[in-house]
CSV table of C-alpha atoms in Angstrom, one decimal:
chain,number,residue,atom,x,y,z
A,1,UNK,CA,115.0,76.7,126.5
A,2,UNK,CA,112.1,79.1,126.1
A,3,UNK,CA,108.4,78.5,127.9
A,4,UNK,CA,105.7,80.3,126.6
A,5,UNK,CA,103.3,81.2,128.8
A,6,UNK,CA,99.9,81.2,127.9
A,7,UNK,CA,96.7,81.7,129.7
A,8,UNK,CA,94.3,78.4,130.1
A,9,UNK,CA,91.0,78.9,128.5
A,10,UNK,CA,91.3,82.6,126.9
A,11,UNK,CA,94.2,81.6,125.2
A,12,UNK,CA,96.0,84.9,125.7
A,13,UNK,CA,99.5,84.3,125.8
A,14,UNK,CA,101.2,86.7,128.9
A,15,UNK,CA,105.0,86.0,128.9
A,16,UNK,CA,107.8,84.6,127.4
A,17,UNK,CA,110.8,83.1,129.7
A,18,UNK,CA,113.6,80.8,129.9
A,19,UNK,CA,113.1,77.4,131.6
A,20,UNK,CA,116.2,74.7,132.1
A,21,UNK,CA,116.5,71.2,133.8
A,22,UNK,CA,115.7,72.1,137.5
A,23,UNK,CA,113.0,74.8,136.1
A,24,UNK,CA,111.7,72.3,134.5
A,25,UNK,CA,111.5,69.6,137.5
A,26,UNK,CA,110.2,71.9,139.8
A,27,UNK,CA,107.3,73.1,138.0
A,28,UNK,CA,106.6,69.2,137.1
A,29,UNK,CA,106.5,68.8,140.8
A,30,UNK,CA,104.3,71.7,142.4
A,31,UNK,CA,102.4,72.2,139.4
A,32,UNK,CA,103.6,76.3,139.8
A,33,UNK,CA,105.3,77.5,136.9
A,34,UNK,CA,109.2,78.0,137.3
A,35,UNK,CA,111.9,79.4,135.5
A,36,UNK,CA,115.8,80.2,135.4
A,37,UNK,CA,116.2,83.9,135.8
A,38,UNK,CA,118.8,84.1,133.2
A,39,UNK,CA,119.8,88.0,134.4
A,40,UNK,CA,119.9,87.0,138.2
A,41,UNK,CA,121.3,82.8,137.3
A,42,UNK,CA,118.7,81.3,139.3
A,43,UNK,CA,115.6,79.6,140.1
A,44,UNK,CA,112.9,81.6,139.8
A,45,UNK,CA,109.6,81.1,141.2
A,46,UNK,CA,107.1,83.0,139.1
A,47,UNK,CA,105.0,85.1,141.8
A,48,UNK,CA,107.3,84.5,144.3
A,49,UNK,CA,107.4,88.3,145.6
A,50,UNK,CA,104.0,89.2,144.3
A,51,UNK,CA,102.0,86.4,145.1
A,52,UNK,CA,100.9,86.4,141.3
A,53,UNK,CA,101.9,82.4,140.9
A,54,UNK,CA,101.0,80.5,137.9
A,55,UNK,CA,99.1,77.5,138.5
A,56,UNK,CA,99.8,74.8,135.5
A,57,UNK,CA,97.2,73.5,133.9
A,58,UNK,CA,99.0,71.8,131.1
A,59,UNK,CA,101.8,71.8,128.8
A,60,UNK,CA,102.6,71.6,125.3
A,61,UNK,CA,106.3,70.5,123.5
A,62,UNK,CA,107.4,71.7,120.1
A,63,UNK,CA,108.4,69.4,117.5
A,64,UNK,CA,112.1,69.9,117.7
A,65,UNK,CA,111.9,69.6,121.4
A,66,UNK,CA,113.4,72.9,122.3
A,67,UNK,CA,109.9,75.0,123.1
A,68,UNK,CA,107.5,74.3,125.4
A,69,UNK,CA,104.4,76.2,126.1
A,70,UNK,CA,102.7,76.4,130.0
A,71,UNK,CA,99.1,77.1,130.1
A,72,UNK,CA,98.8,78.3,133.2
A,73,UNK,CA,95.9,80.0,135.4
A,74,UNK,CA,97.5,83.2,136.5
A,75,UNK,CA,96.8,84.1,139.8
A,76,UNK,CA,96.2,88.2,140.8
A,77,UNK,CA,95.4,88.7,137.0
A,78,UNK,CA,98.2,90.1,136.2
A,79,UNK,CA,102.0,88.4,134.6
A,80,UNK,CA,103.6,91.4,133.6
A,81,UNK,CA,105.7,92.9,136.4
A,82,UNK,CA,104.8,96.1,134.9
A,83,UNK,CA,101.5,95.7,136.0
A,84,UNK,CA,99.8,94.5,132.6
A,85,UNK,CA,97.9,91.5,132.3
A,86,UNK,CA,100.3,90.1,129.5
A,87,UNK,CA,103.9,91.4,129.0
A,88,UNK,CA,102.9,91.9,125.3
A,89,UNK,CA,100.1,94.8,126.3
A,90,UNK,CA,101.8,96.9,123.3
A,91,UNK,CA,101.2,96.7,119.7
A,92,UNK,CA,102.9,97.6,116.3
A,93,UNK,CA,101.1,100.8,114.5
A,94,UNK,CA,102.8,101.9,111.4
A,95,UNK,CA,106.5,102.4,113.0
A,96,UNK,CA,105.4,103.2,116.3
A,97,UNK,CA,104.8,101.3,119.7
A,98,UNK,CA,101.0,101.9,120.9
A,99,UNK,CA,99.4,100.7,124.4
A,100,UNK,CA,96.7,98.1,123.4
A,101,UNK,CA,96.3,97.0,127.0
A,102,UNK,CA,95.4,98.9,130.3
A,103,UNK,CA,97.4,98.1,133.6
A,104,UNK,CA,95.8,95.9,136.3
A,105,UNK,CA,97.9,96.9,139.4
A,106,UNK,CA,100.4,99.8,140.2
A,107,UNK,CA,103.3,97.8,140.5
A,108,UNK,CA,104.6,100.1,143.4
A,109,UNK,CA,102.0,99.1,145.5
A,110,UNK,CA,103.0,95.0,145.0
A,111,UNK,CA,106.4,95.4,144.9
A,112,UNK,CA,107.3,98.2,147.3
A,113,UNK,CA,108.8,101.2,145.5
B,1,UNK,CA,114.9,87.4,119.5
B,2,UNK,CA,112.2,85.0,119.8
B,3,UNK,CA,109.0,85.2,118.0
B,4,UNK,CA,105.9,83.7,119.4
B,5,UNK,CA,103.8,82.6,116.4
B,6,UNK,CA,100.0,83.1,117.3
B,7,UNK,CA,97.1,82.3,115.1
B,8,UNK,CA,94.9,85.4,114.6
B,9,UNK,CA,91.4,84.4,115.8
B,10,UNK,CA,91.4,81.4,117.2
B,11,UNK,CA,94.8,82.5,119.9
B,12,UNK,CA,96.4,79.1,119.3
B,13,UNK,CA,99.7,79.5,119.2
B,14,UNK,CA,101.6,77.5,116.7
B,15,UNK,CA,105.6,77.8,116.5
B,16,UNK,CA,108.1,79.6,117.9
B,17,UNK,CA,111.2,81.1,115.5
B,18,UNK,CA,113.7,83.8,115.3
B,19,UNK,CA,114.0,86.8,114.5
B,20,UNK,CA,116.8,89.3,113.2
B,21,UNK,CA,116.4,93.2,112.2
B,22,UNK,CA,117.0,92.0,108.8
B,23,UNK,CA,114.0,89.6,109.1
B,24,UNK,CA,111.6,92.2,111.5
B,25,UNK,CA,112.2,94.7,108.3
B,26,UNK,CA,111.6,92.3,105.5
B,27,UNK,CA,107.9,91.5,107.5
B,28,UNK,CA,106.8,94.7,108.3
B,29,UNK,CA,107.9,95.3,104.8
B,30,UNK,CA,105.7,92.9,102.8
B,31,UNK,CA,103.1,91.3,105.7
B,32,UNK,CA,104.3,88.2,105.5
B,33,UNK,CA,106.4,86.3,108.3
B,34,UNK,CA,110.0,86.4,108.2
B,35,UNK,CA,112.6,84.4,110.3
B,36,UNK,CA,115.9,84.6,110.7
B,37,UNK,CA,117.0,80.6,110.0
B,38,UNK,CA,119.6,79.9,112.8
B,39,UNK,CA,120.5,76.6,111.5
B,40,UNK,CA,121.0,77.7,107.7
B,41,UNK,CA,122.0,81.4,109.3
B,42,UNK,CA,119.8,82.9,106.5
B,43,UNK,CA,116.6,84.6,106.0
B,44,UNK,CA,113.1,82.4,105.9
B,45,UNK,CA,110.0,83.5,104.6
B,46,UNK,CA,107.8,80.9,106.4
B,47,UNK,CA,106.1,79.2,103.7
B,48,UNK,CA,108.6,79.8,100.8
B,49,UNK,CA,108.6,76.1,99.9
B,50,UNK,CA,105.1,74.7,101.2
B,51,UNK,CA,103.1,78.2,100.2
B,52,UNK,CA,101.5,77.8,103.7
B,53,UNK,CA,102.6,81.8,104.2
B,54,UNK,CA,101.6,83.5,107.5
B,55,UNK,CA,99.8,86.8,106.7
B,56,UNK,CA,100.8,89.1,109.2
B,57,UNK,CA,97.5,90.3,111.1
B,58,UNK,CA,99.0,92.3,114.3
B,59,UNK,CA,102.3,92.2,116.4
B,60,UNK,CA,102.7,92.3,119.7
B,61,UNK,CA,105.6,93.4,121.5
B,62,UNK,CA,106.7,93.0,125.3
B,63,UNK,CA,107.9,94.9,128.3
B,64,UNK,CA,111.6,94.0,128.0
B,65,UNK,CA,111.8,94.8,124.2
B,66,UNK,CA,112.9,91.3,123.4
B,67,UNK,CA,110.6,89.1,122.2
B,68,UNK,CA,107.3,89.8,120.1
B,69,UNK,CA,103.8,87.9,119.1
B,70,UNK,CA,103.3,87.5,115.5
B,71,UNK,CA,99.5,87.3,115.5
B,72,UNK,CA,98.6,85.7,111.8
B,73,UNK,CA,96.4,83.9,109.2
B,74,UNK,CA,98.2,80.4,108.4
B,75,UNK,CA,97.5,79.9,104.6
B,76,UNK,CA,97.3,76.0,104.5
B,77,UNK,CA,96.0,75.2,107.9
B,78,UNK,CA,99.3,73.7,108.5
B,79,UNK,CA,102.4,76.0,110.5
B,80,UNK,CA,104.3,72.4,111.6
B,81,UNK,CA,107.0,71.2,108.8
B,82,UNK,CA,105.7,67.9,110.1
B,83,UNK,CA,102.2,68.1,109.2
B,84,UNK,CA,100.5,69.5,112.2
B,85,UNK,CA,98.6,72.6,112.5
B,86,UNK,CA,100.9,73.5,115.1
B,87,UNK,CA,104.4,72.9,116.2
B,88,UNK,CA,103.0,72.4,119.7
B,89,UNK,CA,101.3,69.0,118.8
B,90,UNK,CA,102.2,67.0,121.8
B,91,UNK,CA,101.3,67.7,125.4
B,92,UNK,CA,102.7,66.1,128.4
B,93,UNK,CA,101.4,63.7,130.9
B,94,UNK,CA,102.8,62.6,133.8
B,95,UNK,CA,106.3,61.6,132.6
B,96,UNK,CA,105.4,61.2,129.0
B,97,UNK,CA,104.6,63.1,125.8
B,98,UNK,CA,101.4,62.3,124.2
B,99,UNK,CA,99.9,63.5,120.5
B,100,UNK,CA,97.3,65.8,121.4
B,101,UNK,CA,96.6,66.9,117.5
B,102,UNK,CA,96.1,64.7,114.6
B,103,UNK,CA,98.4,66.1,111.4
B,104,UNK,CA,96.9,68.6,108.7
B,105,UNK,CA,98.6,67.2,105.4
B,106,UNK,CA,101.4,64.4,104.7
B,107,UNK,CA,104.8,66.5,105.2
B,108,UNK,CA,106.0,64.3,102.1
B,109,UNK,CA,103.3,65.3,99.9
B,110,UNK,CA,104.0,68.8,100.2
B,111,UNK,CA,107.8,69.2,100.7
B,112,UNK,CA,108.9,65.9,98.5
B,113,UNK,CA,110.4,62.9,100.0
């Protein structure tokens, strides 16, 4: 089921993953945002390597109850393992991709290269 | 591919639908929000039946290439088939769901019964 992952108060929304049962009990429980790494098939821990965790502040359910939405506080500013604030930092001009966000950290430096 | 629907302005984001290259083309095309209908496996201009459209203000697109923001203006006030400005219309506490948005318009007034 997808979680989308939206930041408390501004509104921004920074990621989009995949949640399922034990994602979804284990973010209930700490109150940090979890996921099932569908590439890796495992629990994933959002800020696990790079501290960034994602505090929840509430969450939302879709009328067909298959979406749910995660307000979270993000901690280290940053979601995007890319080292953008949001994963979404760019935008549709004409038929091109354009940058319409500027990096917060070199990922190198949090992740090791 | 998923397609986080955001309103334009206000950041609230209101559904959550699918897309196709068929229905990416048809709204870059026109400006209005397309969907790819999994259930009905055909395409969906949102709005078709209600005439509550989604003008197409920006789009956002991630770091993996596989899901994008639809930021729009929701003719209607309404995204939710069931009334309610959005689809996300019910917000969990502790183990249960609770309304936490009263509905826009009566679904049966606008669709029939």
């Amino acid at each position: 089921m997808p979680a989308v992952v939206q930041e408390h108060g501004s509104g921004k929304v920074l990621m989009l993953a995949y949640i399922n049962e034990l994602a979804w009990r284990k973010t209930l429980e700490t109150g940090k945002a979890h996921y099932w790494s569908r590439s890796r098939k495992s629990l994933w821990l959002k800020g696990e390597s790079s501290g960034h965790l994602q505090l929840i502040k509430n969450i939302l359910v879709d009328c067909d109850d298959d979406t749910v939405i995660y307000q979270v506080q993000q901690l280290g500013g940053a979601a995007c393992h890319k080292g953008y604030h949001s994963c979404f930092y760019r935008c549709v001009s004409g038929d091109e991709l354009h940058l319409c966000e500027e990096p917060v950290f070199d990922p190198e430096k949090v992740y090791g290269k």
